[in-house]
Short mmCIF file of N, CA and C in Angstrom, two decimals:
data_model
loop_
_atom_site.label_atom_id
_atom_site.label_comp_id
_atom_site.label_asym_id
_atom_site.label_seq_id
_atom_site.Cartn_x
_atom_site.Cartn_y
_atom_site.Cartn_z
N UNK X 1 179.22 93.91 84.82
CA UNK X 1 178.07 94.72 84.95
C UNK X 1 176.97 94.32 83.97
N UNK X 2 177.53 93.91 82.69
CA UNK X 2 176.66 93.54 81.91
C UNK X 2 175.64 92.13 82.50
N UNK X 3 176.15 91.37 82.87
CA UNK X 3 175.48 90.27 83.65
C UNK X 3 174.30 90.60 85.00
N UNK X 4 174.64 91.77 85.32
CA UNK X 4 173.64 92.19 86.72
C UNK X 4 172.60 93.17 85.93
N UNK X 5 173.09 93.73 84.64
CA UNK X 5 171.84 94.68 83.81
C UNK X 5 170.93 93.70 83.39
N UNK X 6 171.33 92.58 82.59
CA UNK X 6 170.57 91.59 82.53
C UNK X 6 169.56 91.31 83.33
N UNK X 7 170.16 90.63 83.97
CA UNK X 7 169.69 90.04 85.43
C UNK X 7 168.24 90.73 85.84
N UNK X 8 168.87 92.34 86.10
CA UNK X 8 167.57 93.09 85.99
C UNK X 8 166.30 93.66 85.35
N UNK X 9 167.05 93.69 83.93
CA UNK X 9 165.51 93.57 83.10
C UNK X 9 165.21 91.92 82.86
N UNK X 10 165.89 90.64 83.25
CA UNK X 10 165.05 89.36 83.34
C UNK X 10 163.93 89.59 84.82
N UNK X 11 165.04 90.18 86.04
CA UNK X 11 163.61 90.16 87.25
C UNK X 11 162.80 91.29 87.15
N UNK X 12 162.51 92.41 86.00
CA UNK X 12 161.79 93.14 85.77
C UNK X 12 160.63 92.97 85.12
N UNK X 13 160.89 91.65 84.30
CA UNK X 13 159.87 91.31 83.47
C UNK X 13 159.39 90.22 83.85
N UNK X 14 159.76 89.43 84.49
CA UNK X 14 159.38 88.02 85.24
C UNK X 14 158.37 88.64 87.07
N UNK X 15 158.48 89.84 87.44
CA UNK X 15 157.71 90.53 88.10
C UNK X 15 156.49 91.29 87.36
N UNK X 16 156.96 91.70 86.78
CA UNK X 16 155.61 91.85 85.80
C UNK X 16 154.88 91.04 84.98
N UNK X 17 155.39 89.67 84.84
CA UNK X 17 154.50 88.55 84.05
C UNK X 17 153.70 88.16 85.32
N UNK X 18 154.44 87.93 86.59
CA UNK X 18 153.81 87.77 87.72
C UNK X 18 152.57 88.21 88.64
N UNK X 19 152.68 89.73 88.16
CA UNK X 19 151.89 91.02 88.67
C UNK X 19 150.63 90.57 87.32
N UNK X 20 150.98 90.08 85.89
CA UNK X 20 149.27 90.15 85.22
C UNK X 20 149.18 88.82 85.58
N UNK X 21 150.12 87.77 85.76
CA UNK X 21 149.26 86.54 85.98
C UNK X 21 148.75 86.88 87.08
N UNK X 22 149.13 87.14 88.65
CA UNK X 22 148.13 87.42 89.51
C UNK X 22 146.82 88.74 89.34
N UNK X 23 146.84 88.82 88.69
CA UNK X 23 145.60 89.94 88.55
C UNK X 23 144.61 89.28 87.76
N UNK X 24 144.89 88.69 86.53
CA UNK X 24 144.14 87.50 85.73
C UNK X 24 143.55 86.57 86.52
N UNK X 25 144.64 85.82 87.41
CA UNK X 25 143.76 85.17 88.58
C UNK X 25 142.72 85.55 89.17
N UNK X 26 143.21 86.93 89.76
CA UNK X 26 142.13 87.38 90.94
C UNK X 26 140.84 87.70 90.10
N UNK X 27 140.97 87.89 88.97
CA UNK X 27 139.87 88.62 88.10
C UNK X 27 139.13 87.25 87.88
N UNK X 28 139.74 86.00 87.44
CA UNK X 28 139.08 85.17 87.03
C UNK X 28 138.40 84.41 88.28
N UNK X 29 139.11 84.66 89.41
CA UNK X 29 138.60 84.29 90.65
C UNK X 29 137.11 84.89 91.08
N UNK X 30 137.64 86.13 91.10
CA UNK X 30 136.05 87.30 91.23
C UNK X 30 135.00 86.70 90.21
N UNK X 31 135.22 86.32 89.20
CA UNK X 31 133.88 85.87 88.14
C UNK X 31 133.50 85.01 88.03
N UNK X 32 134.08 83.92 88.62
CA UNK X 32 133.52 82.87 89.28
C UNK X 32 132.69 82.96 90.72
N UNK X 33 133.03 83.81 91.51
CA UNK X 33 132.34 84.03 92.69
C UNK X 33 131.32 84.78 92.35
N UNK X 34 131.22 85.68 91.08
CA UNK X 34 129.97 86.49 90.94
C UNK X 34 129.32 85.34 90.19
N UNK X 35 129.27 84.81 89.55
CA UNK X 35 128.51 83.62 88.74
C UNK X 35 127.81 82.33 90.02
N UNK X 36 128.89 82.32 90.34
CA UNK X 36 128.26 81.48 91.80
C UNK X 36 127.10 82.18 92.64
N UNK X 37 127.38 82.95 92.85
CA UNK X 37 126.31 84.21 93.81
C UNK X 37 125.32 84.36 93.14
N UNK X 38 125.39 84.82 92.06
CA UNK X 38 124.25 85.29 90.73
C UNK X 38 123.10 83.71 90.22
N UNK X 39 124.12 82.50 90.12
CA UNK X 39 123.20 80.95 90.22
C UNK X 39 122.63 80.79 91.59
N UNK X 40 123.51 80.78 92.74
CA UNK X 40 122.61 80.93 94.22
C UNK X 40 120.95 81.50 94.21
N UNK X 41 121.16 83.21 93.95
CA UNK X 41 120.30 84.12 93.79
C UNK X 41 118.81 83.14 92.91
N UNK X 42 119.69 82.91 91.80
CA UNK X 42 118.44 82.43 90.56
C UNK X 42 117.81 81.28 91.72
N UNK X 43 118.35 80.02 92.39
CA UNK X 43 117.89 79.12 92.37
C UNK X 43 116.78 79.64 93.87
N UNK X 44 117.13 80.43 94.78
CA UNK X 44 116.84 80.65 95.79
C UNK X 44 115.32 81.29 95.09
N UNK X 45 115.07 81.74 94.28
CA UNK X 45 114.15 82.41 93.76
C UNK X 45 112.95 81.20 93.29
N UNK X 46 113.55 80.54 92.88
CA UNK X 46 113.29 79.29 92.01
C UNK X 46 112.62 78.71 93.08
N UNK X 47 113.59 78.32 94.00
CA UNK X 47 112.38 77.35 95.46
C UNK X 47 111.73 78.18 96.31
N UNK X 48 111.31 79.61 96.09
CA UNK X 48 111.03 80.33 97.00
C UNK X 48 109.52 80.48 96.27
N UNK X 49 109.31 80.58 94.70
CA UNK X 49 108.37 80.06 93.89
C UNK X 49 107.60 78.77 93.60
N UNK X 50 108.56 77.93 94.20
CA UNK X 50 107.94 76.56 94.11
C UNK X 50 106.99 76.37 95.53
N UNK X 51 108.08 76.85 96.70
CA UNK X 51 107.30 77.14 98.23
C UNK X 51 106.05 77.48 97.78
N UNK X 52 105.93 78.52 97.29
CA UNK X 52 104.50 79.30 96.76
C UNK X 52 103.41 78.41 96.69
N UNK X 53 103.65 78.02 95.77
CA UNK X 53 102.97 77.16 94.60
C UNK X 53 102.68 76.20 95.33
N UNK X 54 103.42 75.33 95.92
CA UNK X 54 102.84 74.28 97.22
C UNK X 54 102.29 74.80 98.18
N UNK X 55 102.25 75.58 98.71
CA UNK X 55 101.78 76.41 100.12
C UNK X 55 100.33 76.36 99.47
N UNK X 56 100.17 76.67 98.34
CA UNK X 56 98.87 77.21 97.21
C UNK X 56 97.76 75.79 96.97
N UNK X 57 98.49 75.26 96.91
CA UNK X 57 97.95 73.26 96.53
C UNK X 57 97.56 73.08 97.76
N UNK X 58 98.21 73.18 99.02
CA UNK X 58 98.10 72.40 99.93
C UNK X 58 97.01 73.29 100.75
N UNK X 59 96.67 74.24 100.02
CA UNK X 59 95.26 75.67 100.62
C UNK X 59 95.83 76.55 101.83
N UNK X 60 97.20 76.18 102.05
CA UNK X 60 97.92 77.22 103.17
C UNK X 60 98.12 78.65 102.67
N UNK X 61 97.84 79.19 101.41
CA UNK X 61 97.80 80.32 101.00
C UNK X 61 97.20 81.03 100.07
N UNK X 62 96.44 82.43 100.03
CA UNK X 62 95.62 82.42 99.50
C UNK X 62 96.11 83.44 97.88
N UNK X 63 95.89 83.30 96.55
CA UNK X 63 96.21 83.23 95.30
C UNK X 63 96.07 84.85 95.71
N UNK X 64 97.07 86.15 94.81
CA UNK X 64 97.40 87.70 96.08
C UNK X 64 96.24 87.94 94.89
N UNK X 65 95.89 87.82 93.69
CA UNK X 65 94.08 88.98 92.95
C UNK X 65 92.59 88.25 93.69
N UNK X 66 92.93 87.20 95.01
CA UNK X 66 91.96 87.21 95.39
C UNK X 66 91.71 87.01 97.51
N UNK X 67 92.40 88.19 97.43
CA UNK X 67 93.11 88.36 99.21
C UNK X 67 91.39 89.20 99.56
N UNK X 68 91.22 90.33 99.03
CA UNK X 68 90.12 91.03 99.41
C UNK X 68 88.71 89.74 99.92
N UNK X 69 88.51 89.18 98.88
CA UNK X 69 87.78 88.19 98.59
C UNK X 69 87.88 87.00 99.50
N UNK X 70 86.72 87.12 100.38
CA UNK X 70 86.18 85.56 101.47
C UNK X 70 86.02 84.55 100.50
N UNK X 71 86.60 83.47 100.88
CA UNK X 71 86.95 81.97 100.32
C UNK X 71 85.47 81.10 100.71
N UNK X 72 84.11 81.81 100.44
CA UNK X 72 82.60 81.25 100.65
C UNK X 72 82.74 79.69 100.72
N UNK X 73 83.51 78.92 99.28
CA UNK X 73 82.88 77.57 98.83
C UNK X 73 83.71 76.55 99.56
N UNK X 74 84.99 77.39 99.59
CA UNK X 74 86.54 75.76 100.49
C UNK X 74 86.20 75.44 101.78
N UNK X 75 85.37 74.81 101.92
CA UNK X 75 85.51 74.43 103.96
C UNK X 75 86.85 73.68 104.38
N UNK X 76 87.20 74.40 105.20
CA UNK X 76 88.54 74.10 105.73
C UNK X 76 89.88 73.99 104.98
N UNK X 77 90.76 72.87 104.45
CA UNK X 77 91.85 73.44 103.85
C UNK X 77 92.17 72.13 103.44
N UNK X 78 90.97 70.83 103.80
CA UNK X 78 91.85 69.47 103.15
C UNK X 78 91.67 69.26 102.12
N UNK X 79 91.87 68.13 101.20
CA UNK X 79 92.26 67.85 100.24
C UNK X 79 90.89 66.54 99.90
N UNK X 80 90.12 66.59 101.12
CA UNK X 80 89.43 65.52 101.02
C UNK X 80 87.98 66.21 101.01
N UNK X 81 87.11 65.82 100.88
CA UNK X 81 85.22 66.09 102.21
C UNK X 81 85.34 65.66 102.91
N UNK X 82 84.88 66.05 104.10
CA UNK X 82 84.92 65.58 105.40
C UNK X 82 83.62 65.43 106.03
N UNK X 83 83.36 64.86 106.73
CA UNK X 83 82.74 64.42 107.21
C UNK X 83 82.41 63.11 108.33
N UNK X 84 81.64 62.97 109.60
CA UNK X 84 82.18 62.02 109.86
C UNK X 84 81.34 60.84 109.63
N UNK X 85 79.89 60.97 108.85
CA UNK X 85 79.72 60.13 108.33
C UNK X 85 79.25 60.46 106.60
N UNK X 86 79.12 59.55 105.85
CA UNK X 86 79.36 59.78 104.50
C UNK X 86 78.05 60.64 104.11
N UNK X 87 76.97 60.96 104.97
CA UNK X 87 75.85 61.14 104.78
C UNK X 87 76.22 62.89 104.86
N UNK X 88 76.89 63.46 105.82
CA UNK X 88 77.39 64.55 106.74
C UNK X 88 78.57 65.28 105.47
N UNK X 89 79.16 64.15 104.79
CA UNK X 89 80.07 64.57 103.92
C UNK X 89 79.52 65.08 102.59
N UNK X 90 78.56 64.10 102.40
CA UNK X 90 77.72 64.72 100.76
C UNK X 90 76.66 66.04 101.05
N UNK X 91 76.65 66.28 102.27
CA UNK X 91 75.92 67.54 102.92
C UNK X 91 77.18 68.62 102.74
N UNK X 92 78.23 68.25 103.10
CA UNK X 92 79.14 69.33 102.73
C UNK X 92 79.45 69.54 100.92
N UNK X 93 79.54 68.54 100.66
CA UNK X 93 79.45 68.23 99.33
C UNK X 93 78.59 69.41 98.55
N UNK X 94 77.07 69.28 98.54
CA UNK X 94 76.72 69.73 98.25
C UNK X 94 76.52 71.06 98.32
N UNK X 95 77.35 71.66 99.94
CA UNK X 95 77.30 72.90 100.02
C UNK X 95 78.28 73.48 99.49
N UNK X 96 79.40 72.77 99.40
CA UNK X 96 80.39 73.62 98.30
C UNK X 96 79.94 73.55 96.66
N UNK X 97 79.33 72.56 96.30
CA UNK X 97 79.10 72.97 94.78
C UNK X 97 78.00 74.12 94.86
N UNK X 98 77.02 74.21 95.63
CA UNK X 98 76.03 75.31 95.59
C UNK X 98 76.55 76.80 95.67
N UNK X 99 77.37 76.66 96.56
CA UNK X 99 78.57 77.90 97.25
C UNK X 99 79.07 78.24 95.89
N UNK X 100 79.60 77.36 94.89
CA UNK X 100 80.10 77.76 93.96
C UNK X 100 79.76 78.01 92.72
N UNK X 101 78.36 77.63 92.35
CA UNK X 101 77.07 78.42 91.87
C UNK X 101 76.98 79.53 91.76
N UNK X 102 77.10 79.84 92.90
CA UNK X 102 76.16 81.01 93.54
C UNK X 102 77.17 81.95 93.68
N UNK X 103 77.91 81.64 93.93
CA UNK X 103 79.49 82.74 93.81
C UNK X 103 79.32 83.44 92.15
N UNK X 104 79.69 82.07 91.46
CA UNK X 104 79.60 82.21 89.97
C UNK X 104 78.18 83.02 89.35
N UNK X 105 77.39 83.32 90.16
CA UNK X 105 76.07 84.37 89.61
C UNK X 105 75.56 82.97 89.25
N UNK X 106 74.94 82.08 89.29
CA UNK X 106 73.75 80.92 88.56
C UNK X 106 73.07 80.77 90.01
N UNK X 107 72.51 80.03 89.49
CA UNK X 107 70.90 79.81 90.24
C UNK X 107 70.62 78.24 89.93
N UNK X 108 70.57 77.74 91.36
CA UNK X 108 70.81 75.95 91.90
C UNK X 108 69.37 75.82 91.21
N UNK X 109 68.65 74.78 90.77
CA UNK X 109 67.48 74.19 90.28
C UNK X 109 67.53 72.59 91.47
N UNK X 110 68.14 71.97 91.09
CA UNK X 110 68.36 70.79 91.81
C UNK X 110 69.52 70.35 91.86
N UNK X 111 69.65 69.56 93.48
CA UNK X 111 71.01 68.84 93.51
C UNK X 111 70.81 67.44 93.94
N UNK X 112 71.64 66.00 93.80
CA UNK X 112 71.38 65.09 93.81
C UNK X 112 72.45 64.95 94.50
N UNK X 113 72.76 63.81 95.65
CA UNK X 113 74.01 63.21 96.45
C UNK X 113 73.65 61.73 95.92
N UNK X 114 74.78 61.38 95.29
CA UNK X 114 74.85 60.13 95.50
C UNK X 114 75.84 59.37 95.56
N UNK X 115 75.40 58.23 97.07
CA UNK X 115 76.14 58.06 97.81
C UNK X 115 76.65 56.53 97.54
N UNK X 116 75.79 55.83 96.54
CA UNK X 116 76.30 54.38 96.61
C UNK X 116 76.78 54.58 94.48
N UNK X 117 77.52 53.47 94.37
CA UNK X 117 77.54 53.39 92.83
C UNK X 117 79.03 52.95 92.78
N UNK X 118 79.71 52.87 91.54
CA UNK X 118 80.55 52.29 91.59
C UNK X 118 82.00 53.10 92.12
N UNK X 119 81.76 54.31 92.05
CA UNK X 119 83.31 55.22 92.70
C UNK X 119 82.70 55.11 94.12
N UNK X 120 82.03 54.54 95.03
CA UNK X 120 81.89 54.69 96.63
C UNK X 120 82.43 53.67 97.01
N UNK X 121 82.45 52.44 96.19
CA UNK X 121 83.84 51.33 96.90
C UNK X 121 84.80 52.18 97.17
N UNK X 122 85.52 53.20 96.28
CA UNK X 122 86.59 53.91 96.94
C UNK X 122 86.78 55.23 97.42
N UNK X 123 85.44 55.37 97.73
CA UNK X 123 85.51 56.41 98.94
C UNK X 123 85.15 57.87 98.13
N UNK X 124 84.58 57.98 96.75
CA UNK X 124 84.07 58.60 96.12
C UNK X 124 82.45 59.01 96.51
N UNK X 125 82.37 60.28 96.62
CA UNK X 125 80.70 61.04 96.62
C UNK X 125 80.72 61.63 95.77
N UNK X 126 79.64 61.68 94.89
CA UNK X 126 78.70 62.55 94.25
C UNK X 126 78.11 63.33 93.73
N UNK X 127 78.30 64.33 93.40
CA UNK X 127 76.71 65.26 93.09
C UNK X 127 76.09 65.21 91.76
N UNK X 128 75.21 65.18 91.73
CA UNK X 128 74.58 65.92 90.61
C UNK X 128 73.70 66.99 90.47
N UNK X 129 74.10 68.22 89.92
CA UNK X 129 73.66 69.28 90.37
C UNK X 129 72.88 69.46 88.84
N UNK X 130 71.82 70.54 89.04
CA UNK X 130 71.29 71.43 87.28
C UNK X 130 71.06 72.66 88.29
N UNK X 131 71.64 73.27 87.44
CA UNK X 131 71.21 75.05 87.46
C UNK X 131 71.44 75.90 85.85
N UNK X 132 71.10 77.08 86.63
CA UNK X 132 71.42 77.92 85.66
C UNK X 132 72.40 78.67 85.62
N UNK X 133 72.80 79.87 84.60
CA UNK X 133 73.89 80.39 84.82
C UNK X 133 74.58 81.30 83.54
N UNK X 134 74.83 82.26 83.38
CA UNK X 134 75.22 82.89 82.34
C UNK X 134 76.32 82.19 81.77
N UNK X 135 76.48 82.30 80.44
CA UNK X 135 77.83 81.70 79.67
C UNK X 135 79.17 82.24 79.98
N UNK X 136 79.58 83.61 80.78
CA UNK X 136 81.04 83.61 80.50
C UNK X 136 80.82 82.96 82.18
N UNK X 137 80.24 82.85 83.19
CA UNK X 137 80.54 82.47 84.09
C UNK X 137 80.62 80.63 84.44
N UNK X 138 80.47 80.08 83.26
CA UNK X 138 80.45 78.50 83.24
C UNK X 138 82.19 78.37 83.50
N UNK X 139 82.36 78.84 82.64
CA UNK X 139 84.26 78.78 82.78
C UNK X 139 84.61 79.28 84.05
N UNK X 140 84.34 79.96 84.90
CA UNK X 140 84.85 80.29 86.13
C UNK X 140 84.03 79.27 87.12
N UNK X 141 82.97 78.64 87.26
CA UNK X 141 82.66 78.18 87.91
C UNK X 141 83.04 76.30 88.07
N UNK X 142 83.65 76.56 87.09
CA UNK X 142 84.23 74.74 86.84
C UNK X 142 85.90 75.32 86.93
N UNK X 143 86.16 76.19 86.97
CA UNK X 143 87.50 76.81 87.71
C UNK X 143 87.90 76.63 88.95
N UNK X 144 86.63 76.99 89.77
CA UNK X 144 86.26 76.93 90.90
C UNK X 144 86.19 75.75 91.67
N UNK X 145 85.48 75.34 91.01
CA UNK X 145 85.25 73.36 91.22
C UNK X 145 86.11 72.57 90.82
N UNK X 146 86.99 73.15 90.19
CA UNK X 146 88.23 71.88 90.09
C UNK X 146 89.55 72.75 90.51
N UNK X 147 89.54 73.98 90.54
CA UNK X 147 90.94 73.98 91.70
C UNK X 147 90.98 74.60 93.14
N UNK X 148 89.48 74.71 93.65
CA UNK X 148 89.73 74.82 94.93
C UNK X 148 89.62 73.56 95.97
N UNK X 149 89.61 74.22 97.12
CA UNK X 149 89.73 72.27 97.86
C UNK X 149 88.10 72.06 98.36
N UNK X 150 88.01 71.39 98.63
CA UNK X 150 88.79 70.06 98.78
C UNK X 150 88.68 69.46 96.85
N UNK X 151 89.71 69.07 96.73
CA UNK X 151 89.66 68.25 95.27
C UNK X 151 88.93 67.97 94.94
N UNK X 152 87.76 68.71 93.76
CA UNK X 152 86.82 67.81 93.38
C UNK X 152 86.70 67.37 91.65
N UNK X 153 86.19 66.17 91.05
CA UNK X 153 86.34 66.39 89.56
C UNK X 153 84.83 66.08 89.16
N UNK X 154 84.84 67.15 87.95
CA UNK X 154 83.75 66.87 87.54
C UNK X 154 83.60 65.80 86.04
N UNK X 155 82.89 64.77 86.66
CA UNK X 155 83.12 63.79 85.77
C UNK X 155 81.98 63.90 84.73
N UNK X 156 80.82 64.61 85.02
CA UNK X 156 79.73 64.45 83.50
C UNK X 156 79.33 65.92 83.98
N UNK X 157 79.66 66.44 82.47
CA UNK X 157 78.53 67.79 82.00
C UNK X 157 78.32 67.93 80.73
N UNK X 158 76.91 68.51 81.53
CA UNK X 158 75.58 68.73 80.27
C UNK X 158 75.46 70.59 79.92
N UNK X 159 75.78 70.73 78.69
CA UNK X 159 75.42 72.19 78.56
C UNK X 159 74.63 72.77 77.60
N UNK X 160 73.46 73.09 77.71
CA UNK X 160 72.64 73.40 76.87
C UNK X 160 71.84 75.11 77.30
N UNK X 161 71.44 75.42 76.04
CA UNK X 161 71.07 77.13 75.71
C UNK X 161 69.41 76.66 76.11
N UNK X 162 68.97 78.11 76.50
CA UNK X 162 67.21 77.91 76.56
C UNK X 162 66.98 79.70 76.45
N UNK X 163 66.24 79.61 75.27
CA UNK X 163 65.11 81.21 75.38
C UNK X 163 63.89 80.77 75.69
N UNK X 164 63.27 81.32 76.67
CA UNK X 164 61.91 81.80 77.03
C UNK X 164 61.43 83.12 76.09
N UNK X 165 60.35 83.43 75.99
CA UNK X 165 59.98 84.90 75.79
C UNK X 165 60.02 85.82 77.11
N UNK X 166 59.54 85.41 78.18
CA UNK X 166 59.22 85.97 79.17
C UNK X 166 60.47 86.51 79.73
N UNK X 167 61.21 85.36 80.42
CA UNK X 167 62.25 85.51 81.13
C UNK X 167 63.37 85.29 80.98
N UNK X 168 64.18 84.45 80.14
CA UNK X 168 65.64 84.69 79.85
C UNK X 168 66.34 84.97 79.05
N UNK X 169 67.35 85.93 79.23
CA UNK X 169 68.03 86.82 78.60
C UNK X 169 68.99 85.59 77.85
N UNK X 170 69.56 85.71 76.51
CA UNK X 170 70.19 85.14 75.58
C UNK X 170 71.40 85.18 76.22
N UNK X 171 72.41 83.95 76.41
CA UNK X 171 73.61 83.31 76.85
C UNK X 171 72.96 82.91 78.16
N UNK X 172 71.87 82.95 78.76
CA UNK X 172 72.19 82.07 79.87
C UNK X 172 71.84 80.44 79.60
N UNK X 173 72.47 79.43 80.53
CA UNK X 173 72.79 77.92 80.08
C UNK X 173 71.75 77.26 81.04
N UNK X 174 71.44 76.24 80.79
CA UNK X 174 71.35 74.95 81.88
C UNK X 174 72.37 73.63 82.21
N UNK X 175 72.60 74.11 83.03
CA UNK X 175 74.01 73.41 83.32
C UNK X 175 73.93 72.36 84.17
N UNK X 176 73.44 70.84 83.61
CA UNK X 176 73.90 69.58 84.56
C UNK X 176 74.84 68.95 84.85
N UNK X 177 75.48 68.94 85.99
CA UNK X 177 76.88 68.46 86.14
C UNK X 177 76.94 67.44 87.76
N UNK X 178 77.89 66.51 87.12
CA UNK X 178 78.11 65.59 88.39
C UNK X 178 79.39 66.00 88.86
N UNK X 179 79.55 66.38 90.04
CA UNK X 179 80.95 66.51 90.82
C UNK X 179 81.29 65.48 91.57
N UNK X 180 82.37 65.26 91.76
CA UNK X 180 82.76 63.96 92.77
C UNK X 180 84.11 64.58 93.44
N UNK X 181 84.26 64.11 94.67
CA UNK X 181 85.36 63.87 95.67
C UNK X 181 85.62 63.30 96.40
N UNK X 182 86.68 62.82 96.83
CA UNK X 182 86.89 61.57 97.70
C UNK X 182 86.77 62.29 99.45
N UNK X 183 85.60 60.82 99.92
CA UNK X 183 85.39 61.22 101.37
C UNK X 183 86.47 60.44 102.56
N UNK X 184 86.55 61.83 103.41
CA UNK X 184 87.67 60.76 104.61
C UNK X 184 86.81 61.12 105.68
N UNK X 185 86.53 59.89 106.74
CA UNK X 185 86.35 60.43 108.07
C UNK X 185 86.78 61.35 108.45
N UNK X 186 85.83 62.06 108.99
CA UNK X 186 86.60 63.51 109.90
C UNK X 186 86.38 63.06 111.34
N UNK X 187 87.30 62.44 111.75
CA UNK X 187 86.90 62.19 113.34
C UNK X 187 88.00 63.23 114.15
#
């Protein structure tokens, strides 16, 4: 009898080493599947933000603090000026930098297209614009001009202060600036 009492507290306790190793398992099993699920979650978030953000570049979507707000200066959604001849393109040209002036509260003085020089071997136009324009709105308006579309950079600016007695109020600028963007046929 002594041999079968044995016996039974050895398969009493070898069922119960059994019963926490399988529970340890299952536990360590479960926390791996929540860690897995929980990295899924993160990354799905991750490219669902990046989607964004490209959808945003590529002008398929519009930035959500400015949904109320008509998109005046972007014609269309490429990445280029268009136009189908280069003459047609620095006409658009110029209507988006004015557009974006004028958005920005300043006031166009003159604009210049120019169409030959050394960036038109590669398909580079132009502008040179002067206006006016209050000082906190210089920073939004070269905001404007370099991250909406079509891509444009502004390669020379001039910024200088002017008081009149008569007529202008202190911080507004004269602002000469050349914009450029690359032209594609629009056929």
């Amino acid at each position: 009898m002594r041999g079968s009492a044995l016996f039974r507290v050895a398969f009493r306790s070898s069922t119960a080493a059994a019963a926490s190793g399988y529970a340890i398992v299952a536990l360590a099993l479960l926390w791996v599947i929540a860690s897995a699920i929980t990295d899924l979650l993160a990354r799905y978030d991750q490219l669902r933000d990046a989607g964004e953000l490209l959808a945003q570049f590529e002008g398929r979507a519009v930035r959500p603090d400015r949904r109320e707000e008509p998109n005046l200066t972007a014609p269309g959604g490429s990445s280029f000026v268009e136009g189908k001849t280069v003459t047609v393109a620095g006409a658009a040209l110029v209507r988006r930098v004015v557009g974006a002036v004028t958005k920005a509260g300043g006031h166009v003085l003159s604009t210049e297209v120019e169409l030959q020089g050394n960036d038109s071997k590669t398909g580079f136009i132009s502008v040179a614009t002067s206006c006016e324009i209050e000082q906190p709105a210089l920073q939004q308006l070269l905001y404007d001009l370099e991250a909406g579309l079509p891509f444009l950079f502004v390669k020379q600016l001039s910024v200088e202060t002017f008081l009149t007695v008569t007529t202008t109020r202190p911080g507004k600028l004269r602002v000469s600036l050349t914009v450029s963007g690359q032209w594609r046929d629009g056929e």
